[in-house]
mmCIF file of C-alpha atoms and ligand atoms in Angstrom:
data_model
loop_
_atom_site.group_PDB
_atom_site.id
_atom_site.type_symbol
_atom_site.label_atom_id
_atom_site.label_comp_id
_atom_site.label_asym_id
_atom_site.label_seq_id
_atom_site.Cartn_x
_atom_site.Cartn_y
_atom_site.Cartn_z
ATOM 1 C CA MET A 1 -5.096 57.520 38.755
ATOM 2 C CA LYS A 2 -2.731 56.879 41.617
ATOM 3 C CA SER A 3 -4.793 54.013 42.970
ATOM 4 C CA PHE A 4 -4.909 52.503 39.486
ATOM 5 C CA ALA A 5 -1.099 52.363 39.512
ATOM 6 C CA SER A 6 -1.312 50.686 42.923
ATOM 7 C CA TYR A 7 -3.605 47.974 41.568
ATOM 8 C CA LEU A 8 -1.290 47.384 38.643
ATOM 9 C CA ARG A 9 1.753 47.141 40.923
ATOM 10 C CA VAL A 10 0.109 44.637 43.232
ATOM 11 C CA ILE A 11 -1.110 42.468 40.348
ATOM 12 C CA ALA A 12 2.193 42.614 38.485
ATOM 13 C CA ILE A 13 4.414 41.795 41.473
ATOM 14 C CA THR A 14 2.106 39.029 42.688
ATOM 15 C CA SER A 15 2.044 37.485 39.204
ATOM 16 C CA ILE A 16 5.839 37.538 39.061
ATOM 17 C CA VAL A 17 6.067 35.785 42.419
ATOM 18 C CA PHE A 18 3.430 33.295 41.290
ATOM 19 C CA ILE A 19 5.218 32.505 38.022
ATOM 20 C CA ALA A 20 8.556 32.225 39.824
ATOM 21 C CA ALA A 21 7.050 29.772 42.307
ATOM 22 C CA GLU A 22 5.536 27.674 39.517
ATOM 23 C CA TYR A 23 8.800 27.702 37.660
ATOM 24 C CA LEU A 24 11.089 26.941 40.589
ATOM 25 C CA ILE A 25 9.048 24.389 42.517
ATOM 26 C CA ASP A 26 9.115 20.922 41.038
ATOM 27 C CA SER A 27 5.574 19.683 41.514
ATOM 28 C CA GLY A 28 5.253 17.060 38.790
ATOM 29 C CA GLU A 29 2.204 17.176 36.537
ATOM 30 C CA LYS A 30 0.068 19.414 38.715
ATOM 31 C CA PRO A 31 0.718 23.132 39.237
ATOM 32 C CA ALA A 32 2.661 23.860 42.416
ATOM 33 C CA PHE A 33 -0.111 25.887 44.044
ATOM 34 C CA ILE A 34 -2.447 22.880 43.810
ATOM 35 C CA GLU A 35 0.093 20.227 44.700
ATOM 36 C CA TYR A 36 1.355 22.170 47.717
ATOM 37 C CA PRO A 37 -1.378 24.255 49.402
ATOM 38 C CA MET A 38 1.352 26.094 51.338
ATOM 39 C CA VAL A 39 2.368 27.759 48.084
ATOM 40 C CA SER A 40 -1.121 29.239 47.659
ATOM 41 C CA VAL A 41 -1.096 30.404 51.254
ATOM 42 C CA PHE A 42 2.295 32.020 50.769
ATOM 43 C CA ILE A 43 1.260 33.837 47.595
ATOM 44 C CA LEU A 44 -1.942 35.018 49.220
ATOM 45 C CA LEU A 45 -0.045 36.327 52.251
ATOM 46 C CA PHE A 46 2.431 37.990 49.957
ATOM 47 C CA ALA A 47 -0.366 39.763 48.068
ATOM 48 C CA ILE A 48 -1.988 40.881 51.324
ATOM 49 C CA ILE A 49 1.289 42.349 52.570
ATOM 50 C CA LEU A 50 1.759 44.145 49.245
ATOM 51 C CA ILE A 51 -1.724 45.623 49.472
ATOM 52 C CA GLY A 52 -0.946 46.698 53.036
ATOM 53 C CA ILE A 53 2.207 48.480 51.909
ATOM 54 C CA GLU A 54 0.367 50.224 49.063
ATOM 55 C CA ILE A 55 -2.348 51.436 51.450
ATOM 56 C CA MET A 56 0.237 52.674 53.946
ATOM 57 C CA VAL A 57 2.272 54.551 51.368
ATOM 58 C CA GLY A 58 -0.889 55.983 49.846
ATOM 59 C CA SER A 59 -2.213 57.326 53.139
ATOM 60 C CA MET A 60 1.185 58.711 54.101
ATOM 61 C CA ASN A 61 1.268 60.587 50.797
ATOM 62 C CA SER A 62 -2.147 62.103 51.318
ATOM 63 C CA LEU A 63 -1.234 62.977 54.890
ATOM 64 C CA ALA A 64 1.911 64.744 53.667
ATOM 65 C CA ASP A 65 -0.178 66.482 51.038
ATOM 66 C CA ALA A 66 -2.539 67.746 53.721
ATOM 67 C CA ILE A 67 0.070 69.175 56.093
ATOM 68 C CA MET A 68 2.577 70.635 53.625
ATOM 69 C CA THR A 69 2.537 74.330 52.754
ATOM 70 C CA GLU A 70 2.321 75.446 49.123
ATOM 71 C CA ASP A 71 6.039 76.358 49.106
ATOM 72 C CA GLN A 72 7.056 72.986 50.426
ATOM 73 C CA LYS A 73 4.953 71.310 47.770
ATOM 74 C CA LYS A 74 6.576 73.333 45.035
ATOM 75 C CA ALA A 75 10.048 72.564 46.335
ATOM 76 C CA LEU A 76 9.178 68.870 46.409
ATOM 77 C CA GLU A 77 7.845 68.988 42.854
ATOM 78 C CA VAL A 78 11.082 70.614 41.651
ATOM 79 C CA LYS A 79 13.114 67.972 43.413
ATOM 80 C CA ARG A 80 11.074 65.202 41.861
ATOM 81 C CA ALA A 81 11.343 66.671 38.371
ATOM 82 C CA LYS A 82 15.106 66.800 38.770
ATOM 83 C CA ALA A 83 15.214 63.208 39.937
ATOM 84 C CA ARG A 84 13.118 62.150 36.943
ATOM 85 C CA LYS A 85 15.506 63.859 34.576
ATOM 86 C CA ASN A 86 18.480 62.132 36.179
ATOM 87 C CA ALA A 87 16.891 58.702 36.143
ATOM 88 C CA TRP A 88 19.468 55.944 35.566
ATOM 89 C CA TYR A 89 17.805 54.664 32.402
ATOM 90 C CA LEU A 90 17.882 58.104 30.819
ATOM 91 C CA LYS A 91 21.559 58.414 31.662
ATOM 92 C CA LEU A 92 22.206 54.953 30.280
ATOM 93 C CA GLU A 93 20.379 55.757 27.085
ATOM 94 C CA LYS A 94 22.454 58.890 26.672
ATOM 95 C CA ARG A 95 25.639 56.984 27.188
ATOM 96 C CA LEU A 96 24.682 54.207 24.762
ATOM 97 C CA THR A 97 23.493 56.459 21.954
ATOM 98 C CA LYS A 98 25.636 59.562 22.419
ATOM 99 C CA ALA A 99 22.846 61.341 20.599
ATOM 100 C CA GLN A 100 23.055 65.107 20.467
ATOM 101 C CA PRO A 101 20.081 66.716 22.251
ATOM 102 C CA ILE A 102 17.638 68.263 19.870
ATOM 103 C CA GLU A 103 18.458 71.818 21.037
ATOM 104 C CA ALA A 104 22.105 71.359 20.056
ATOM 105 C CA GLU A 105 21.528 69.840 16.633
ATOM 106 C CA GLY A 106 22.626 73.064 14.991
ATOM 107 C CA GLU A 107 26.227 72.213 15.905
ATOM 108 C CA ILE A 108 26.327 69.024 13.890
ATOM 109 C CA ILE A 109 24.132 69.674 10.918
ATOM 110 C CA LEU A 110 25.955 69.221 7.582
ATOM 111 C CA ASP A 111 26.127 71.980 5.018
ATOM 112 C CA HIS A 112 24.704 70.034 2.179
ATOM 113 C CA ASN A 113 21.039 70.277 1.377
ATOM 114 C CA TYR A 114 19.606 67.289 -0.482
ATOM 115 C CA ASP A 115 16.485 68.733 -2.039
ATOM 116 C CA GLY A 116 15.421 70.041 1.321
ATOM 117 C CA ILE A 117 16.682 67.084 3.303
ATOM 118 C CA ARG A 118 19.522 67.897 5.698
ATOM 119 C CA GLU A 119 21.773 65.434 7.452
ATOM 120 C CA LEU A 120 23.159 65.344 10.995
ATOM 121 C CA ASP A 121 26.742 64.315 11.599
ATOM 122 C CA ASN A 122 26.013 62.211 14.676
ATOM 123 C CA SER A 123 28.786 60.058 16.056
ATOM 124 C CA LEU A 124 28.253 56.326 15.810
ATOM 125 C CA PRO A 125 26.114 55.101 18.707
ATOM 126 C CA PRO A 126 28.384 53.302 21.186
ATOM 127 C CA TRP A 127 25.958 50.363 21.548
ATOM 128 C CA TRP A 128 26.359 49.705 17.851
ATOM 129 C CA VAL A 129 30.129 50.188 17.820
ATOM 130 C CA TYR A 130 30.670 47.801 20.725
ATOM 131 C CA GLY A 131 28.334 45.270 19.154
ATOM 132 C CA PHE A 132 30.429 45.477 16.019
ATOM 133 C CA TYR A 133 33.671 44.875 17.960
ATOM 134 C CA ILE A 134 32.115 41.949 19.787
ATOM 135 C CA SER A 135 31.000 40.384 16.520
ATOM 136 C CA ILE A 136 34.577 40.700 15.177
ATOM 137 C CA VAL A 137 35.965 38.942 18.251
ATOM 138 C CA PHE A 138 33.249 36.291 17.970
ATOM 139 C CA ALA A 139 34.060 35.714 14.305
ATOM 140 C CA VAL A 140 37.760 35.218 15.054
ATOM 141 C CA ILE A 141 37.059 32.727 17.857
ATOM 142 C CA TYR A 142 34.481 30.920 15.733
ATOM 143 C CA LEU A 143 36.806 30.681 12.771
ATOM 144 C CA ALA A 144 39.650 29.390 14.917
ATOM 145 C CA LYS A 145 37.515 26.847 16.741
ATOM 146 C CA TYR A 146 35.683 25.310 13.810
ATOM 147 C CA HIS A 147 37.967 25.842 10.851
ATOM 148 C CA ILE A 148 41.484 25.783 12.264
ATOM 149 C CA PHE A 149 41.196 23.543 15.319
ATOM 150 C CA ASP A 150 38.500 21.356 13.788
ATOM 151 C CA GLY A 151 35.772 21.729 16.408
ATOM 152 C CA ASN A 152 32.776 19.424 16.348
ATOM 153 C CA THR A 153 30.075 20.114 13.821
ATOM 154 C CA GLN A 154 26.468 19.979 14.906
ATOM 155 C CA ALA A 155 26.125 16.523 13.376
ATOM 156 C CA GLU A 156 29.072 15.273 15.414
ATOM 157 C CA GLU A 157 27.718 16.845 18.576
ATOM 158 C CA TYR A 158 24.406 15.144 17.890
ATOM 159 C CA GLU A 159 26.087 11.793 17.464
ATOM 160 C CA GLN A 160 28.082 12.197 20.664
ATOM 161 C CA ALA A 161 24.979 13.161 22.585
ATOM 162 C CA MET A 162 23.132 10.140 21.205
ATOM 163 C CA ALA A 163 26.002 7.804 22.091
ATOM 164 C CA LYS A 164 26.091 9.189 25.597
ATOM 165 C CA ALA A 165 22.324 8.843 25.942
ATOM 166 C CA LYS A 166 22.549 5.233 24.763
ATOM 167 C CA ILE A 167 25.088 4.433 27.463
ATOM 168 C CA GLU A 168 22.872 6.111 30.023
ATOM 169 C CA ILE A 169 19.867 4.101 28.857
ATOM 170 C CA GLU A 170 21.828 0.852 29.179
ATOM 171 C CA GLU A 171 22.964 1.912 32.619
ATOM 172 C CA TYR A 172 19.401 2.763 33.547
ATOM 173 C CA LYS A 173 18.067 -0.527 32.256
ATOM 174 C CA ARG A 174 20.613 -2.411 34.305
ATOM 175 C CA THR A 175 19.665 -0.612 37.508
ATOM 176 C CA ALA A 176 15.950 -0.528 36.733
ATOM 177 C CA LYS A 177 15.413 -4.161 35.754
ATOM 178 C CA ASP A 178 12.314 -4.347 37.877
ATOM 179 C CA LEU A 179 10.502 -1.734 35.846
ATOM 180 C CA ILE A 180 9.526 -4.336 33.258
ATOM 181 C CA ASP A 181 5.994 -5.609 32.939
ATOM 182 C CA ALA A 182 4.168 -7.987 30.612
ATOM 183 C CA ASN A 183 4.159 -5.405 27.839
ATOM 184 C CA THR A 184 7.812 -4.509 27.910
ATOM 185 C CA VAL A 185 9.442 -7.795 28.916
ATOM 186 C CA GLU A 186 11.854 -9.364 26.480
ATOM 187 C CA LEU A 187 13.099 -12.922 26.272
ATOM 188 C CA LEU A 188 16.373 -13.234 28.194
ATOM 189 C CA THR A 189 19.037 -15.411 26.613
ATOM 190 C CA GLU A 190 22.101 -14.789 28.815
ATOM 191 C CA ALA A 191 23.244 -17.943 30.573
ATOM 192 C CA SER A 192 23.345 -16.084 33.888
ATOM 193 C CA ASP A 193 19.671 -15.126 33.568
ATOM 194 C CA LEU A 194 18.636 -18.636 32.530
ATOM 195 C CA ASN A 195 20.558 -20.154 35.444
ATOM 196 C CA ALA A 196 18.893 -17.719 37.825
ATOM 197 C CA GLY A 197 15.556 -18.657 36.261
ATOM 198 C CA LYS A 198 16.342 -22.330 36.703
ATOM 199 C CA SER A 199 17.022 -21.996 40.397
ATOM 200 C CA ILE A 200 13.856 -19.932 40.880
ATOM 201 C CA PHE A 201 11.973 -22.671 39.045
ATOM 202 C CA GLN A 202 13.474 -25.385 41.224
ATOM 203 C CA THR A 203 12.604 -23.539 44.401
ATOM 204 C CA ASN A 204 9.044 -22.546 43.536
ATOM 205 C CA CYS A 205 7.616 -24.439 40.618
ATOM 206 C CA VAL A 206 8.738 -28.070 40.573
ATOM 207 C CA ALA A 207 6.036 -29.153 43.026
ATOM 208 C CA CYS A 208 3.419 -28.732 40.326
ATOM 209 C CA HIS A 209 5.336 -28.561 37.053
ATOM 210 C CA MET A 210 8.080 -31.147 37.813
ATOM 211 C CA ALA A 211 11.790 -30.485 37.720
ATOM 212 C CA ASP A 212 11.958 -31.049 33.978
ATOM 213 C CA GLY A 213 8.770 -29.071 33.300
ATOM 214 C CA GLY A 214 6.907 -32.219 32.256
ATOM 215 C CA GLY A 215 3.869 -31.268 34.321
ATOM 216 C CA GLY A 216 1.889 -32.651 37.229
ATOM 217 C CA ILE A 217 -0.713 -30.586 38.958
ATOM 218 C CA GLY A 218 0.258 -27.893 36.524
ATOM 219 C CA PRO A 219 0.463 -28.331 32.774
ATOM 220 C CA ASN A 220 3.412 -29.527 30.732
ATOM 221 C CA LEU A 221 5.659 -26.530 30.051
ATOM 222 C CA THR A 222 7.906 -28.169 27.462
ATOM 223 C CA ASP A 223 5.437 -28.604 24.609
ATOM 224 C CA GLU A 224 4.243 -25.979 22.227
ATOM 225 C CA TYR A 225 0.711 -26.043 23.602
ATOM 226 C CA TRP A 226 -0.294 -23.221 25.927
ATOM 227 C CA ILE A 227 -3.515 -22.743 27.861
ATOM 228 C CA LEU A 228 -2.858 -19.111 28.626
ATOM 229 C CA GLY A 229 -0.762 -18.203 25.637
ATOM 230 C CA GLY A 230 2.924 -18.753 24.839
ATOM 231 C CA GLY A 231 5.682 -16.309 24.147
ATOM 232 C CA ILE A 232 7.554 -14.290 26.719
ATOM 233 C CA LYS A 233 4.826 -11.689 27.251
ATOM 234 C CA ASN A 234 2.006 -14.165 27.942
ATOM 235 C CA VAL A 235 4.183 -16.438 30.056
ATOM 236 C CA PHE A 236 5.408 -13.453 32.035
ATOM 237 C CA ARG A 237 1.811 -12.370 32.588
ATOM 238 C CA THR A 238 0.686 -15.877 33.628
ATOM 239 C CA ILE A 239 3.498 -16.250 36.113
ATOM 240 C CA SER A 240 3.077 -12.827 37.677
ATOM 241 C CA GLU A 241 -0.735 -12.702 37.628
ATOM 242 C CA GLY A 242 -1.444 -16.422 38.113
ATOM 243 C CA GLY A 243 -3.668 -18.826 36.156
ATOM 244 C CA ARG A 244 -7.413 -18.987 35.864
ATOM 245 C CA ASP A 245 -9.347 -18.849 39.119
ATOM 246 C CA GLY A 246 -9.427 -22.089 41.037
ATOM 247 C CA LYS A 247 -6.813 -23.871 38.917
ATOM 248 C CA GLY A 248 -4.076 -23.658 41.520
ATOM 249 C CA MET A 249 -1.507 -21.379 39.875
ATOM 250 C CA VAL A 250 -0.991 -18.385 42.146
ATOM 251 C CA ALA A 251 0.117 -14.904 41.173
ATOM 252 C CA TRP A 252 3.853 -15.011 41.711
ATOM 253 C CA LYS A 253 4.261 -11.267 41.700
ATOM 254 C CA GLN A 254 3.645 -11.458 45.445
ATOM 255 C CA SER A 255 6.899 -13.297 46.009
ATOM 256 C CA LEU A 256 9.027 -12.745 42.895
ATOM 257 C CA LYS A 257 10.379 -9.459 41.592
ATOM 258 C CA PRO A 258 9.575 -8.555 37.963
ATOM 259 C CA SER A 259 13.186 -9.255 37.013
ATOM 260 C CA GLU A 260 12.918 -12.720 38.574
ATOM 261 C CA VAL A 261 9.647 -13.414 36.794
ATOM 262 C CA ALA A 262 11.372 -12.490 33.533
ATOM 263 C CA GLN A 263 14.204 -14.887 34.349
ATOM 264 C CA VAL A 264 11.976 -17.828 35.241
ATOM 265 C CA ALA A 265 9.700 -17.108 32.245
ATOM 266 C CA SER A 266 12.701 -17.146 29.955
ATOM 267 C CA TYR A 267 13.879 -20.360 31.555
ATOM 268 C CA VAL A 268 10.437 -21.961 31.067
ATOM 269 C CA LEU A 269 10.494 -20.989 27.406
ATOM 270 C CA SER A 270 13.965 -22.470 27.041
ATOM 271 C CA LEU A 271 12.471 -25.840 28.025
ATOM 272 C CA GLU A 272 10.310 -26.013 24.907
ATOM 273 C CA GLY A 273 11.263 -28.958 22.753
ATOM 274 C CA THR A 274 13.035 -30.870 25.550
ATOM 275 C CA THR A 275 11.754 -34.331 26.414
ATOM 276 C CA PRO A 276 10.724 -34.683 30.045
ATOM 277 C CA ALA A 277 10.638 -38.087 31.759
ATOM 278 C CA ASN A 278 6.862 -38.173 32.232
ATOM 279 C CA PRO A 279 5.332 -35.615 29.902
ATOM 280 C CA LYS A 280 1.789 -34.644 30.714
ATOM 281 C CA ALA A 281 -0.530 -34.637 27.705
ATOM 282 C CA PRO A 282 -0.672 -31.297 25.898
ATOM 283 C CA GLU A 283 -3.303 -28.836 27.082
ATOM 284 C CA GLY A 284 -4.453 -25.690 25.340
ATOM 285 C CA GLU A 285 -3.592 -24.648 21.843
ATOM 286 C CA ILE A 286 -0.496 -24.590 19.742
ATOM 287 C CA TRP A 287 0.798 -21.090 20.097
ATOM 288 C CA THR A 288 2.186 -19.213 17.134
ATOM 289 C CA PRO A 289 3.988 -15.925 17.669
ATOM 290 C CA GLU A 290 1.795 -14.042 15.161
ATOM 291 C CA GLU A 291 -1.037 -14.149 17.643
ATOM 292 C CA GLU A 292 0.726 -11.802 19.979
HETATM 293 C C1 HEC B 301 0.502 -25.154 43.196
HETATM 294 C C2 HEC B 301 0.911 -25.660 41.929
HETATM 295 C C3 HEC B 301 1.686 -24.767 41.011
HETATM 296 C C4 HEC B 301 2.865 -24.128 41.268
HETATM 297 C C5 HEC B 301 3.706 -24.161 42.547
HETATM 298 C C6 HEC B 301 3.218 -23.448 40.075
HETATM 299 N N1 HEC B 301 2.274 -23.631 39.110
HETATM 300 FE FE1 HEC B 301 2.293 -22.921 37.229
HETATM 301 N N2 HEC B 301 0.521 -23.701 36.888
HETATM 302 C C7 HEC B 301 -0.231 -24.491 37.792
HETATM 303 C C8 HEC B 301 -1.524 -24.761 37.237
HETATM 304 C C9 HEC B 301 -2.622 -25.579 37.896
HETATM 305 C C10 HEC B 301 -1.546 -24.142 35.967
HETATM 306 C C11 HEC B 301 -2.703 -24.055 34.989
HETATM 307 C C12 HEC B 301 -3.442 -22.764 35.226
HETATM 308 C C13 HEC B 301 -4.688 -22.620 34.427
HETATM 309 O O1 HEC B 301 -5.108 -23.588 33.809
HETATM 310 O O2 HEC B 301 -5.212 -21.507 34.442
HETATM 311 C C14 HEC B 301 -0.271 -23.540 35.801
HETATM 312 C C15 HEC B 301 0.092 -22.808 34.663
HETATM 313 C C16 HEC B 301 1.340 -22.299 34.449
HETATM 314 C C17 HEC B 301 1.752 -21.699 33.231
HETATM 315 C C18 HEC B 301 0.901 -21.504 31.997
HETATM 316 C C19 HEC B 301 0.842 -22.785 31.194
HETATM 317 C C20 HEC B 301 -0.046 -22.683 29.979
HETATM 318 O O3 HEC B 301 -0.207 -23.673 29.357
HETATM 319 O O4 HEC B 301 -0.518 -21.565 29.690
HETATM 320 C C21 HEC B 301 3.049 -21.306 33.380
HETATM 321 C C22 HEC B 301 3.932 -20.629 32.371
HETATM 322 C C23 HEC B 301 3.431 -21.665 34.716
HETATM 323 N N3 HEC B 301 2.377 -22.260 35.337
HETATM 324 C C24 HEC B 301 4.664 -21.395 35.271
HETATM 325 C C25 HEC B 301 4.935 -21.598 36.612
HETATM 326 C C26 HEC B 301 6.129 -21.126 37.258
HETATM 327 C C27 HEC B 301 7.271 -20.403 36.562
HETATM 328 C C28 HEC B 301 6.016 -21.446 38.554
HETATM 329 C C29 HEC B 301 7.017 -21.180 39.652
HETATM 330 C C30 HEC B 301 7.330 -19.761 39.868
HETATM 331 C C31 HEC B 301 4.791 -22.144 38.732
HETATM 332 N N4 HEC B 301 4.134 -22.189 37.537
HETATM 333 C C32 HEC B 301 4.371 -22.665 39.911
HETATM 334 C C33 HEC B 301 0.191 -24.893 39.025
HETATM 335 C C34 HEC B 301 1.314 -24.435 39.659
#
């Protein structure tokens, strides 16, 4: 029986430590004890030490049992019984309920006899009384906050939280421009972005596409015909991943950041409909947005 309690203690305490470690250590998707092997080692060591303590205490108890006289044992048992009776949780319970012990119920029993049912005149349990006072104080504060001083309703709090989140998202987008890819990119229309795109184009692309996009080694970028698909997503993909093998258009993601690819792609798309000096004949197919 005693060793059963030991097993339970070891398992319970180790589980608590394990759960606490999982909860406190930020290990991403994987559980902490897999992500960081040191955590497993620590928990294992912890369990071993616990088992060691249990064994030590257990053998000390049996040793004491072996060398104590009967009188000493009795005295110890009395002491323990007393300690059990004075346990803090029993005292707390007494204080919170103020219940009359069953032996003293005679003092508070009421005279009346309801068809054989008698009633005790217990005092109100303090836990209940204090809870009642607290709820009164809460009600007063609540009333004042929401009905006199016009505190925010839940709907208003929701709206404020959403507005705040929106600002944070904008902020995040501004600092995380380079998180875009071909699936999330959107056509940029700000003059600053188009100007940036233009200068990227002039530095990297004019050799093959001409300064006005009319085409040379590379195809005409001003018409509505696209070999690899039009629209911001396809153009973004072509520029960052390159053209078909052996055609001469490299993958620009090596040298341009995603935000720069988005800028130059938007600039290229802004050229559509302009008339270059020496337009190369259309290649590919007319691209219609529905295809995307
Ligand atoms: C070395 C020459 C060369 C350079 C430099 C070059 N391109 Fe190209 N580009 C090509 C060729 C060749 C193709 C056709 C690829 C194919 O057919 O697969 C092409 C295709 C494209 C297309 C797709 C056209 C379509 O019809 O689908 C876009 C958009 C494009 N280039 C943009 C750019 C941009 C932007 C740059 C500068 C960052 C650039 N290119 C630099 C040669 C070049």
